[in-house]
Amino acid sequence: MEVKAQGSIKKTNLLFQDIIDALAAHDHRIQERIYTHYWGYLMGVASRYIKDRNVAKEVVNDSFVKAFKSMYDFKRPDDIEDFQKTFKAWLAKITVRTALDKIRINKSPLNFVETYENLYVDHVEINNKLHVDDIMKLLYYLPDLHRMVFNMYEIEGFNHEEISKILVIPSSSSRTYLTRAKQRLRELYIKTNEIANGNSR
Amino acid sequence: METPDKKELIDGISALLKAHEEPYEPGSWENFSKQKKGKRPAIFTWISIAAAIALIFTAIPFILKDKNIEPTIVNIDKVKVTPLEEVELIVKATRVVKQKKIELKEKNRSNQAMNSVQPSVNSQIASSSNEDNDVNPETPKTPEQTPATLKPVQEKDFMKFLQNETKVAHVKEKKSSKWNFGVELLPTVLQSKVNLGAGITTEFRLSESFSISSGIAYVALDASKNPGSNSGSDFAPNSPTAGLANYASNKRLVSTNANISGIDIPLSLTYNLNKKLYTSIGVSYFNVLTETRNNRYITELEVSRTHKDPETGIMETFQTRLAEENAEPSPESPLKGNSYLGFFNLSIGHKQEVFKQYNIVIEPFLKIPVGKLSNEDLQLSNGGVKLRFTF
């Protein structure tokens, strides 16, 4: 296993060395490798914001168009690992913004539906292993604005000030939506567990 | 895709989704590159055509004003060859100059100055880290939240880009409403005469690049026509007060002036070349409200008078020509009430943002009459500069 992992790291480093060299040389042929390497990751990002898979694919493609226009401005880094992290995070942020723009175009303004029960749960431990498909279903139950704030804060690492600017909401609302989103996810998780346990009995 | 047990749910979700990647779908790159190749030429062709037409027709009224036909042809040819390249070169040159200015500034700054800039750039990251610690201390930090691990120059460039991205996002947010409204003033040049109009406009954004605009404007046009030939002559015999006399009058129409006021309702398709510059093409319905015409005549009188000298008994004839200029209102108003009048509109505009949410727009335009108007004897092609305030 270790040998396999080391081989994978070497391969990734080679890819990034190629990317760095290609950016310096303004070589457009590298775009295909970047696209195929990050497509899955960016689809994961876009799918958190947009349920429709075809629209999510459009968002990913639009994000790559933006990225390919600007990536040649990156200066040659000394450390491959730093570059790898920075580049990945940069692509993710472009995708998030593109997804938000897409949502705005399709339904403006961002809708907010208050459908929460008064059950307050602040800590829930995971009993079973989590699966992405199950979690995505829970996320899609959240109102758009709550889901966006949750994704942006908890997964993408934006702070509330940034979120408030991007979504044009007060930062206090961003905090409230985050709390409610977390609460709702916990409630939904408990409920789905109860249903699953009931069925298994 | 699975997380260890006994973790708090939100932390578990966060870790799971951060690590999540979908498998690559074969053929995605091929579709992507096809789309890129397929879209670009059409867009660029359209931009070229729109920019060329707009530039050509914007230049025509200024050239016509000088009454110099020869250079018009030359200028049209020039514009046709390189309209888009010029715009692109200007944009590129501006970028290069800006970039060089920034580089020079950075070189001249001391390290201290660099440090004073850097915290402001990264202040959001610092606050982001604090926020994370307050609410969710176990959340792993994203690469942007750990700037200490990056080289300053590289980090600076990266943050600059992200900040620009944010600015772009803000502009879009402000314009997230698809409707824009505005008021406009229309100084119009028609045959060297300046007329004024005013109106309100509305714009509906179809996409980032295209929008449809309409509105309603009150336009006053002061048009004239020089026929350049005799329009008619009248001969009227009359009896002089004394002796035997004849006169022949020749009434010549020198010019016709028409004051037309009406409501112009345009419908235009606008293409945004960039955030500030756009071109527009469209038609407008023109409903004539009032039309007053004044005809200016020169009346030439050829007078002959014959009388008999009482002493000698010889008949003498005196001939003279009298010219008299006079104007009289014409009862005709052929344009008024016509419901199929219109203009073909071309324009190119420049937007300047003021007070963050408003725009001042300067839009040189050209209006060419179509339908009934084009057949009229009056030359109604006009051009000018729209001054618009949008909100």
Coordinates of C-alpha atoms in Angstrom, one line a residue:
Chain A
M1 CA 0.0 0.0 0.0
E2 CA 2.8 2.4 0.9
V3 CA 4.6 1.8 -2.3
K4 CA 1.4 2.5 -4.2
A5 CA 0.8 5.7 -2.3
Q6 CA 4.4 6.9 -2.9
G7 CA 3.9 6.2 -6.6
S8 CA 0.8 8.3 -6.7
I9 CA 2.5 11.2 -5.0
K10 CA 5.4 11.0 -7.4
K11 CA 2.9 11.0 -10.3
T12 CA 1.1 14.0 -8.9
N13 CA 4.3 15.9 -8.3
L14 CA 5.3 15.2 -11.9
L15 CA 2.0 16.6 -13.1
F16 CA 2.4 19.7 -11.1
Q17 CA 6.0 20.2 -12.2
D18 CA 4.6 20.0 -15.8
I19 CA 1.9 22.5 -14.9
I20 CA 4.4 24.9 -13.5
D21 CA 6.6 24.6 -16.5
A22 CA 3.7 25.0 -18.9
L23 CA 2.4 28.1 -17.1
A24 CA 5.8 29.7 -17.4
A25 CA 6.0 28.8 -21.1
H26 CA 2.3 29.8 -21.8
D27 CA 1.8 26.3 -23.1
H28 CA -1.9 25.7 -23.8
R29 CA -1.5 22.0 -24.2
I30 CA -1.4 21.6 -20.4
Q31 CA -5.1 22.6 -20.2
E32 CA -6.3 19.1 -21.0
R33 CA -4.3 17.6 -18.2
I34 CA -5.5 20.2 -15.7
Y35 CA -9.1 19.7 -16.9
T36 CA -9.0 15.9 -16.5
H37 CA -7.2 16.1 -13.2
Y38 CA -9.5 18.6 -11.6
W39 CA -12.8 17.9 -13.3
G40 CA -14.0 15.4 -10.6
Y41 CA -13.0 17.7 -7.8
L42 CA -14.7 20.7 -9.3
M43 CA -17.8 18.6 -10.0
G44 CA -17.9 17.8 -6.3
V45 CA -17.7 21.5 -5.5
A46 CA -20.4 22.5 -8.0
S47 CA -22.7 19.7 -7.0
R48 CA -22.8 21.0 -3.5
Y49 CA -24.4 24.2 -4.8
I50 CA -26.4 23.0 -7.8
K51 CA -28.5 19.9 -7.8
D52 CA -29.0 19.6 -11.5
R53 CA -26.0 17.7 -12.8
N54 CA -26.1 19.2 -16.3
V55 CA -26.1 22.7 -14.8
A56 CA -23.2 21.7 -12.5
K57 CA -21.3 20.5 -15.5
E58 CA -21.8 23.9 -17.2
V59 CA -20.6 25.6 -14.1
V60 CA -17.5 23.4 -14.1
N61 CA -16.8 24.2 -17.8
D62 CA -17.3 27.9 -17.2
S63 CA -15.0 27.8 -14.3
F64 CA -12.3 26.1 -16.4
V65 CA -12.7 28.8 -19.1
K66 CA -12.1 31.5 -16.4
A67 CA -9.2 29.6 -14.9
F68 CA -7.5 29.0 -18.3
K69 CA -7.7 32.7 -19.0
S70 CA -6.0 33.7 -15.8
M71 CA -3.7 30.9 -14.7
Y72 CA -0.8 32.0 -16.8
D73 CA -0.4 35.0 -14.5
F74 CA 0.7 32.7 -11.7
K75 CA 4.4 33.3 -10.9
R76 CA 6.6 30.3 -10.8
P77 CA 6.6 28.9 -7.2
D78 CA 9.5 27.3 -5.5
D79 CA 7.5 24.7 -3.6
I80 CA 5.3 22.2 -5.6
E81 CA 3.2 21.3 -2.6
D82 CA 2.3 25.0 -1.9
F83 CA 1.5 25.5 -5.5
Q84 CA -0.7 22.3 -5.5
K85 CA -2.7 23.5 -2.5
T86 CA -3.0 27.1 -3.8
F87 CA -4.0 26.1 -7.3
K88 CA -6.6 23.7 -6.1
A89 CA -8.1 26.2 -3.7
W90 CA -8.1 28.8 -6.4
L91 CA -10.0 26.6 -8.8
A92 CA -12.5 25.7 -6.1
K93 CA -13.2 29.4 -5.3
I94 CA -13.7 30.2 -9.0
T95 CA -16.2 27.3 -9.2
V96 CA -18.1 28.5 -6.1
R97 CA -18.4 32.0 -7.5
T98 CA -19.5 30.7 -10.9
A99 CA -22.0 28.4 -9.3
L100 CA -23.4 31.3 -7.2
D101 CA -23.7 33.5 -10.4
K102 CA -25.5 30.7 -12.1
I103 CA -28.0 30.4 -9.2
R104 CA -28.5 34.1 -9.3
I105 CA -29.2 34.1 -13.0
N106 CA -31.7 31.2 -12.7
K107 CA -33.6 32.5 -9.7
S108 CA -33.0 35.9 -8.3
P109 CA -33.0 36.9 -5.5
L110 CA -31.8 33.9 -3.5
N111 CA -34.8 32.4 -1.9
F112 CA -35.1 31.6 1.8
V113 CA -37.7 29.3 3.2
E114 CA -38.1 28.9 7.0
T115 CA -39.3 25.4 7.6
Y116 CA -37.5 24.4 10.7
E117 CA -38.9 22.8 13.7
N118 CA -38.1 24.1 17.2
L119 CA -36.0 21.1 18.0
Y120 CA -32.5 22.3 19.0
V121 CA -29.6 19.8 18.7
D122 CA -26.1 21.1 19.1
H123 CA -24.1 17.9 19.0
V124 CA -24.7 14.7 17.2
E125 CA -22.1 11.9 17.0
I126 CA -21.8 9.9 13.9
N127 CA -23.1 6.3 14.6
N128 CA -22.6 4.9 11.1
K129 CA -20.2 5.6 8.3
L130 CA -21.1 8.6 6.3
H131 CA -21.6 8.3 2.6
V132 CA -21.4 11.2 0.2
D133 CA -24.7 10.4 -1.6
D134 CA -26.6 10.4 1.7
I135 CA -25.0 13.6 2.9
M136 CA -25.8 15.3 -0.5
K137 CA -29.4 14.3 -0.1
L138 CA -29.5 15.9 3.4
L139 CA -27.8 19.1 2.0
Y140 CA -30.4 19.4 -0.8
Y141 CA -33.1 19.4 1.9
L142 CA -31.7 22.7 3.2
P143 CA -33.0 26.0 1.8
D144 CA -30.7 27.4 -0.9
L145 CA -29.3 30.2 1.2
H146 CA -28.6 28.0 4.2
R147 CA -26.9 25.4 2.1
M148 CA -24.7 28.0 0.4
V149 CA -23.6 29.5 3.7
F150 CA -23.0 26.0 5.1
N151 CA -20.9 25.0 2.1
M152 CA -19.0 28.3 1.9
Y153 CA -18.1 28.4 5.6
E154 CA -17.6 24.8 6.6
I155 CA -16.2 23.3 3.4
E156 CA -14.7 26.1 1.3
G157 CA -13.4 28.1 4.2
F158 CA -14.9 31.5 3.6
N159 CA -15.4 33.7 6.6
H160 CA -18.7 35.4 7.4
E161 CA -17.6 38.7 6.2
E162 CA -16.7 37.3 2.8
I163 CA -19.9 35.3 2.7
S164 CA -21.9 38.4 3.5
K165 CA -20.2 40.3 0.6
I166 CA -20.6 37.6 -1.9
L167 CA -24.2 36.7 -1.1
V168 CA -25.2 40.3 -0.3
I169 CA -26.6 39.5 3.2
P170 CA -25.6 40.9 6.6
S171 CA -22.8 38.9 8.3
S172 CA -25.2 38.3 11.3
S173 CA -27.6 36.6 8.9
S174 CA -24.7 34.5 7.6
R175 CA -24.0 33.3 11.2
T176 CA -27.7 32.6 11.8
Y177 CA -28.1 30.7 8.5
L178 CA -25.0 28.6 9.4
T179 CA -26.4 27.7 12.8
R180 CA -29.7 26.8 11.4
A181 CA -28.2 24.8 8.6
K182 CA -26.1 22.8 11.0
Q183 CA -29.1 22.3 13.3
R184 CA -31.3 21.2 10.4
L185 CA -28.6 18.7 9.2
R186 CA -28.4 17.2 12.7
E187 CA -32.2 16.9 12.9
L188 CA -32.4 15.3 9.5
Y189 CA -29.5 12.9 10.3
I190 CA -31.3 11.8 13.5
K191 CA -34.5 11.3 11.7
T192 CA -33.0 9.3 8.9
N193 CA -31.1 7.2 11.5
E194 CA -34.4 6.6 13.3
I195 CA -36.1 5.5 10.1
A196 CA -33.2 3.3 9.2
N197 CA -33.2 1.7 12.6
G198 CA -37.0 1.3 12.6
N199 CA -36.8 -0.5 9.3
S200 CA -34.0 -2.8 10.4
R201 CA -35.9 -3.9 13.5
Chain B
M1 CA -15.5 8.2 0.9
E2 CA -16.1 7.1 4.4
T3 CA -15.2 8.7 7.7
P4 CA -14.2 7.1 11.1
D5 CA -17.0 6.6 13.7
K6 CA -17.6 8.8 16.8
K7 CA -17.0 12.1 15.1
E8 CA -19.3 15.1 15.4
L9 CA -21.7 15.1 12.5
I10 CA -20.8 18.5 11.1
D11 CA -17.1 17.8 11.3
G12 CA -17.7 14.5 9.6
I13 CA -19.7 16.1 6.8
S14 CA -17.0 18.8 6.3
A15 CA -14.2 16.3 6.2
L16 CA -16.1 14.0 3.9
L17 CA -17.1 16.7 1.4
K18 CA -13.7 18.3 1.3
A19 CA -12.1 15.0 0.3
H20 CA -14.9 14.2 -2.2
E21 CA -14.1 14.0 -5.9
E22 CA -16.2 12.5 -8.6
P23 CA -14.7 10.1 -11.1
Y24 CA -13.8 11.7 -14.4
E25 CA -16.4 11.2 -17.1
P26 CA -14.7 10.3 -20.3
G27 CA -15.4 12.7 -23.1
S28 CA -15.8 15.7 -20.9
W29 CA -12.7 17.3 -22.2
E30 CA -13.6 16.7 -25.8
N31 CA -17.0 18.3 -25.2
F32 CA -15.4 21.2 -23.5
S33 CA -12.9 21.9 -26.2
K34 CA -15.6 21.5 -28.9
Q35 CA -17.7 24.1 -27.1
K36 CA -14.7 26.5 -26.9
K37 CA -13.9 26.1 -30.5
G38 CA -17.5 26.3 -31.7
K39 CA -18.4 29.4 -29.7
R40 CA -15.5 31.7 -30.3
P41 CA -15.5 32.4 -34.0
A42 CA -19.2 33.2 -34.1
I43 CA -18.9 35.6 -31.2
F44 CA -15.8 37.3 -32.6
T45 CA -17.4 37.6 -36.0
W46 CA -20.4 39.2 -34.4
I47 CA -18.2 41.6 -32.4
S48 CA -16.3 42.5 -35.5
I49 CA -19.4 43.3 -37.5
A50 CA -21.1 45.2 -34.7
A51 CA -18.0 47.2 -33.9
A52 CA -17.3 48.0 -37.6
I53 CA -20.9 49.1 -38.3
A54 CA -21.1 51.2 -35.1
L55 CA -17.8 52.9 -35.8
I56 CA -18.6 53.6 -39.4
F57 CA -22.0 55.0 -38.8
T58 CA -20.8 57.0 -35.8
A59 CA -18.2 58.6 -37.9
I60 CA -20.5 59.5 -40.8
P61 CA -22.4 62.5 -39.3
F62 CA -19.1 64.2 -38.2
I63 CA -17.7 63.7 -41.7
L64 CA -20.8 64.9 -43.4
K65 CA -20.8 67.9 -41.3
D66 CA -17.7 69.0 -43.0
K67 CA -19.4 68.5 -46.4
N68 CA -16.4 66.6 -47.6
I69 CA -17.5 63.5 -49.4
E70 CA -14.1 62.2 -50.6
P71 CA -12.6 61.6 -47.1
T72 CA -15.8 59.8 -46.1
I73 CA -15.0 56.9 -48.4
V74 CA -11.4 56.8 -47.3
N75 CA -12.4 56.7 -43.6
I76 CA -15.0 54.0 -44.2
D77 CA -12.4 51.8 -45.8
K78 CA -10.0 52.4 -42.9
V79 CA -12.5 51.6 -40.3
K80 CA -13.6 48.5 -42.1
V81 CA -10.1 47.1 -42.0
T82 CA -9.2 47.4 -38.4
P83 CA -12.0 48.3 -36.0
L84 CA -11.7 45.4 -33.5
E85 CA -7.9 45.2 -33.6
E86 CA -7.8 48.9 -32.5
V87 CA -10.1 48.3 -29.6
E88 CA -8.2 45.2 -28.6
L89 CA -4.8 47.0 -28.9
I90 CA -6.1 49.8 -26.7
V91 CA -7.3 47.4 -24.1
K92 CA -4.0 45.4 -24.2
A93 CA -1.9 48.6 -24.1
T94 CA -3.9 49.9 -21.1
R95 CA -3.3 46.6 -19.3
V96 CA 0.4 46.6 -20.0
V97 CA 0.7 50.2 -18.8
K98 CA -1.3 49.5 -15.6
Q99 CA 0.8 46.4 -14.9
K100 CA 4.1 48.3 -15.5
K101 CA 2.9 51.1 -13.2
I102 CA 2.1 48.5 -10.5
E103 CA 5.5 46.8 -10.9
L104 CA 7.3 50.1 -10.7
K105 CA 5.4 51.1 -7.6
E106 CA 6.3 47.8 -6.0
K107 CA 9.9 48.2 -6.8
N108 CA 10.1 51.6 -5.3
R109 CA 8.5 50.6 -2.1
S110 CA 10.6 49.7 0.9
N111 CA 10.1 46.4 2.6
Q112 CA 8.2 48.2 5.3
A113 CA 5.8 49.5 2.8
M114 CA 5.3 46.0 1.4
N115 CA 4.6 44.7 4.9
S116 CA 2.0 47.4 5.5
V117 CA 0.2 46.3 2.3
Q118 CA 0.4 42.6 3.0
P119 CA -1.6 42.6 6.3
S120 CA -4.5 44.4 4.6
V121 CA -4.5 41.8 1.8
N122 CA -4.5 39.0 4.2
S123 CA -6.8 40.5 6.8
Q124 CA -9.7 38.6 5.5
I125 CA -7.7 35.3 5.9
A126 CA -6.9 36.2 9.5
S127 CA -10.4 36.9 10.3
S128 CA -11.5 33.8 8.5
S129 CA -9.2 31.7 10.7
N130 CA -10.6 33.4 13.8
E131 CA -14.1 32.7 12.7
D132 CA -13.2 29.1 12.2
N133 CA -11.7 28.8 15.6
D134 CA -14.7 30.4 17.3
V135 CA -17.4 28.2 15.8
N136 CA -15.6 25.0 14.8
P137 CA -12.1 24.6 16.1
E138 CA -11.6 21.2 14.6
T139 CA -12.3 22.3 11.0
P140 CA -9.2 21.8 9.0
K141 CA -7.9 25.0 7.5
T142 CA -8.0 25.5 3.7
P143 CA -4.8 26.4 1.9
E144 CA -5.9 30.1 1.7
Q145 CA -6.2 30.3 5.4
T146 CA -2.6 29.3 6.0
P147 CA -0.7 32.1 4.2
A148 CA 2.4 31.6 6.3
T149 CA 3.2 28.5 4.3
L150 CA 3.4 30.4 1.1
K151 CA 6.1 32.6 -0.4
P152 CA 5.1 36.3 -0.2
V153 CA 5.3 37.1 -3.9
Q154 CA 3.3 34.1 -5.0
E155 CA 0.8 34.6 -2.2
K156 CA 0.4 38.3 -3.2
D157 CA -0.4 37.4 -6.8
F158 CA -2.9 34.8 -5.8
M159 CA -4.6 37.0 -3.3
K160 CA -4.7 39.8 -5.9
F161 CA -6.5 37.5 -8.3
L162 CA -9.0 36.4 -5.7
Q163 CA -9.7 40.0 -4.7
N164 CA -10.3 40.9 -8.3
E165 CA -12.5 37.9 -8.5
T166 CA -14.4 39.2 -5.5
K167 CA -14.7 42.6 -7.1
V168 CA -16.1 41.0 -10.2
A169 CA -18.6 39.2 -8.2
H170 CA -19.6 42.4 -6.5
V171 CA -20.3 44.1 -9.7
K172 CA -22.4 41.2 -10.8
E173 CA -24.3 41.3 -7.5
K174 CA -25.1 45.0 -8.0
K175 CA -26.5 44.1 -11.4
S176 CA -28.1 41.0 -10.3
S177 CA -31.4 42.5 -11.2
K178 CA -32.0 41.9 -14.9
W179 CA -33.7 45.3 -15.3
N180 CA -31.9 48.7 -15.5
F181 CA -33.7 52.0 -15.8
G182 CA -32.4 55.4 -16.9
V183 CA -33.1 58.9 -18.0
E184 CA -31.4 60.4 -21.0
L185 CA -30.8 63.6 -22.8
L186 CA -30.4 63.5 -26.6
P187 CA -28.5 66.3 -28.2
T188 CA -28.9 65.5 -31.9
V189 CA -27.1 67.0 -34.8
L190 CA -29.2 67.2 -38.0
Q191 CA -27.8 69.1 -40.9
S192 CA -25.5 71.2 -38.6
K193 CA -28.5 72.1 -36.4
V194 CA -28.5 70.9 -32.8
N195 CA -31.8 69.6 -31.5
L196 CA -32.6 68.4 -28.1
G197 CA -34.6 65.4 -26.9
A198 CA -35.2 63.6 -23.6
G199 CA -36.5 60.3 -22.5
I200 CA -36.5 57.4 -20.2
T201 CA -34.9 54.0 -20.9
T202 CA -35.1 50.5 -19.7
E203 CA -32.8 47.6 -20.3
F204 CA -33.3 43.9 -19.8
R205 CA -30.2 41.8 -19.4
L206 CA -30.4 38.6 -21.5
S207 CA -26.9 37.4 -20.5
E208 CA -23.6 38.8 -19.4
S209 CA -23.0 40.1 -22.9
F210 CA -26.3 40.7 -24.5
S211 CA -29.2 42.9 -23.4
I212 CA -32.4 44.3 -25.0
S213 CA -33.1 47.9 -24.3
S214 CA -36.2 50.1 -25.0
G215 CA -37.7 53.3 -23.7
I216 CA -39.6 56.3 -24.8
A217 CA -38.2 59.7 -25.8
Y218 CA -39.5 63.0 -26.8
V219 CA -37.5 64.2 -29.8
A220 CA -37.6 67.5 -31.7
L221 CA -36.1 67.6 -35.1
D222 CA -35.4 70.7 -37.1
A223 CA -34.9 69.6 -40.6
S224 CA -34.5 71.5 -43.8
K225 CA -34.3 70.8 -47.5
N226 CA -32.8 72.7 -50.4
P227 CA -34.5 71.7 -53.6
G228 CA -31.9 73.3 -55.8
S229 CA -34.2 73.7 -58.7
N230 CA -37.3 75.8 -59.5
S231 CA -40.3 74.2 -58.0
G232 CA -42.7 76.3 -59.9
S233 CA -43.5 79.6 -61.4
D234 CA -46.6 81.7 -61.5
F235 CA -47.5 84.2 -64.1
A236 CA -50.3 86.5 -63.2
P237 CA -51.4 89.3 -65.4
N238 CA -52.4 92.3 -63.6
S239 CA -53.4 95.8 -64.3
P240 CA -51.0 98.5 -63.4
T241 CA -52.1 101.7 -62.0
A242 CA -50.9 103.8 -64.9
G243 CA -50.2 103.2 -68.5
L244 CA -49.7 99.9 -70.2
A245 CA -47.8 97.6 -68.1
N246 CA -47.0 93.9 -67.7
Y247 CA -45.2 91.9 -65.2
A248 CA -44.1 88.3 -65.0
S249 CA -43.4 86.8 -61.6
N250 CA -41.2 83.8 -61.0
K251 CA -41.7 82.2 -57.6
R252 CA -38.9 79.9 -56.7
L253 CA -38.8 77.6 -53.6
V254 CA -35.4 78.0 -52.0
S255 CA -35.7 75.8 -49.0
T256 CA -38.2 74.0 -46.8
N257 CA -37.8 74.0 -43.0
A258 CA -39.7 71.5 -40.9
N259 CA -40.0 71.4 -37.2
I260 CA -41.0 67.9 -36.2
S261 CA -41.6 66.7 -32.7
G262 CA -42.5 63.2 -31.9
I263 CA -42.2 60.2 -29.6
D264 CA -39.5 57.8 -30.4
I265 CA -39.8 54.3 -29.0
P266 CA -36.6 52.3 -29.7
L267 CA -36.0 48.6 -29.4
S268 CA -32.3 47.7 -29.5
L269 CA -30.0 44.8 -29.0
T270 CA -26.9 45.7 -27.1
Y271 CA -23.7 43.8 -27.0
N272 CA -21.2 44.5 -24.2
L273 CA -17.7 44.5 -25.6
N274 CA -16.4 44.8 -22.0
K275 CA -17.7 46.2 -18.7
K276 CA -17.6 49.8 -20.0
L277 CA -17.9 49.6 -23.8
Y278 CA -20.9 48.4 -25.7
T279 CA -22.4 48.6 -29.1
S280 CA -26.1 48.7 -29.9
I281 CA -28.2 48.1 -33.0
G282 CA -31.9 48.4 -33.4
V283 CA -35.0 50.1 -34.8
S284 CA -37.4 52.7 -33.4
Y285 CA -41.0 53.6 -34.0
F286 CA -41.4 57.3 -34.4
N287 CA -44.8 58.8 -33.9
V288 CA -45.0 62.4 -35.2
L289 CA -46.9 64.7 -32.8
T290 CA -46.5 68.0 -34.4
E291 CA -45.1 69.1 -37.8
T292 CA -44.8 72.7 -39.0
R293 CA -43.3 73.5 -42.3
N294 CA -42.0 76.8 -43.6
N295 CA -41.3 77.3 -47.2
R296 CA -38.9 80.0 -48.2
Y297 CA -39.4 81.5 -51.6
I298 CA -37.6 83.9 -53.8
T299 CA -40.0 85.8 -55.9
E300 CA -38.5 87.4 -59.0
L301 CA -40.6 90.0 -60.7
E302 CA -39.8 91.0 -64.3
V303 CA -41.5 94.3 -64.7
S304 CA -41.9 96.1 -68.1
R305 CA -43.6 99.4 -68.5
T306 CA -44.4 101.0 -71.8
H307 CA -45.5 104.6 -72.2
K308 CA -45.8 107.1 -75.0
D309 CA -43.8 110.3 -74.9
P310 CA -46.5 113.0 -75.3
E311 CA -44.0 115.3 -77.0
T312 CA -42.4 113.0 -79.5
G313 CA -45.1 110.4 -79.7
I314 CA -42.5 107.6 -79.4
M315 CA -43.3 104.5 -77.4
E316 CA -40.7 103.7 -74.7
T317 CA -40.4 100.4 -72.8
F318 CA -38.6 100.1 -69.5
Q319 CA -37.8 96.7 -68.2
T320 CA -36.6 95.8 -64.7
R321 CA -36.3 92.7 -62.4
L322 CA -37.3 92.8 -58.8
A323 CA -36.3 90.0 -56.4
E324 CA -38.1 89.5 -53.2
E325 CA -37.5 86.8 -50.5
N326 CA -40.3 85.7 -48.3
A327 CA -41.3 82.8 -46.1
E328 CA -44.7 81.3 -45.6
P329 CA -46.0 78.4 -43.6
S330 CA -47.0 75.4 -45.5
P331 CA -50.4 73.8 -44.9
E332 CA -48.9 70.4 -45.6
S333 CA -47.9 68.1 -42.8
P334 CA -47.3 64.8 -44.6
L335 CA -45.5 63.1 -41.7
K336 CA -48.0 63.8 -39.0
G337 CA -50.2 60.9 -38.0
N338 CA -48.2 58.3 -40.0
S339 CA -47.9 55.2 -38.0
Y340 CA -45.2 53.5 -39.9
L341 CA -42.4 55.8 -39.5
G342 CA -39.1 54.6 -38.0
F343 CA -35.4 54.8 -37.7
F344 CA -32.7 52.3 -37.9
N345 CA -30.4 53.0 -34.9
L346 CA -26.8 52.3 -34.4
S347 CA -24.7 53.4 -31.5
I348 CA -21.6 52.7 -29.4
G349 CA -21.5 53.6 -25.8
H350 CA -19.3 54.0 -22.8
K351 CA -20.5 53.5 -19.3
Q352 CA -18.9 55.1 -16.3
E353 CA -19.9 54.0 -12.8
V354 CA -20.7 56.7 -10.3
F355 CA -21.6 56.4 -6.6
K356 CA -21.1 52.6 -6.9
Q357 CA -24.6 51.9 -8.1
Y358 CA -25.3 54.4 -10.8
N359 CA -23.9 54.7 -14.3
I360 CA -23.3 57.7 -16.6
V361 CA -23.5 56.6 -20.2
I362 CA -22.1 58.5 -23.1
E363 CA -23.4 57.0 -26.3
P364 CA -22.7 58.4 -29.8
F365 CA -25.5 57.3 -32.1
L366 CA -26.8 57.5 -35.6
K367 CA -30.4 57.3 -36.8
I368 CA -31.3 56.5 -40.3
P369 CA -34.9 56.8 -41.4
V370 CA -36.7 53.7 -42.7
G371 CA -40.1 53.2 -44.1
K372 CA -42.1 56.3 -44.9
L373 CA -39.5 58.7 -43.5
S374 CA -36.8 57.6 -46.0
N375 CA -39.1 58.5 -48.9
E376 CA -39.8 62.0 -47.6
D377 CA -38.2 65.0 -49.1
L378 CA -36.6 66.0 -45.9
Q379 CA -33.3 64.6 -44.9
L380 CA -33.9 63.1 -41.5
S381 CA -30.8 61.1 -40.9
N382 CA -29.4 62.4 -37.7
G383 CA -26.7 61.6 -35.2
G384 CA -25.6 62.8 -31.8
V385 CA -24.6 61.8 -28.4
K386 CA -26.9 60.4 -25.8
L387 CA -26.2 61.3 -22.3
R388 CA -27.8 58.8 -20.0
F389 CA -28.0 58.3 -16.3
T390 CA -28.9 54.7 -15.3
F391 CA -29.9 53.2 -12.0

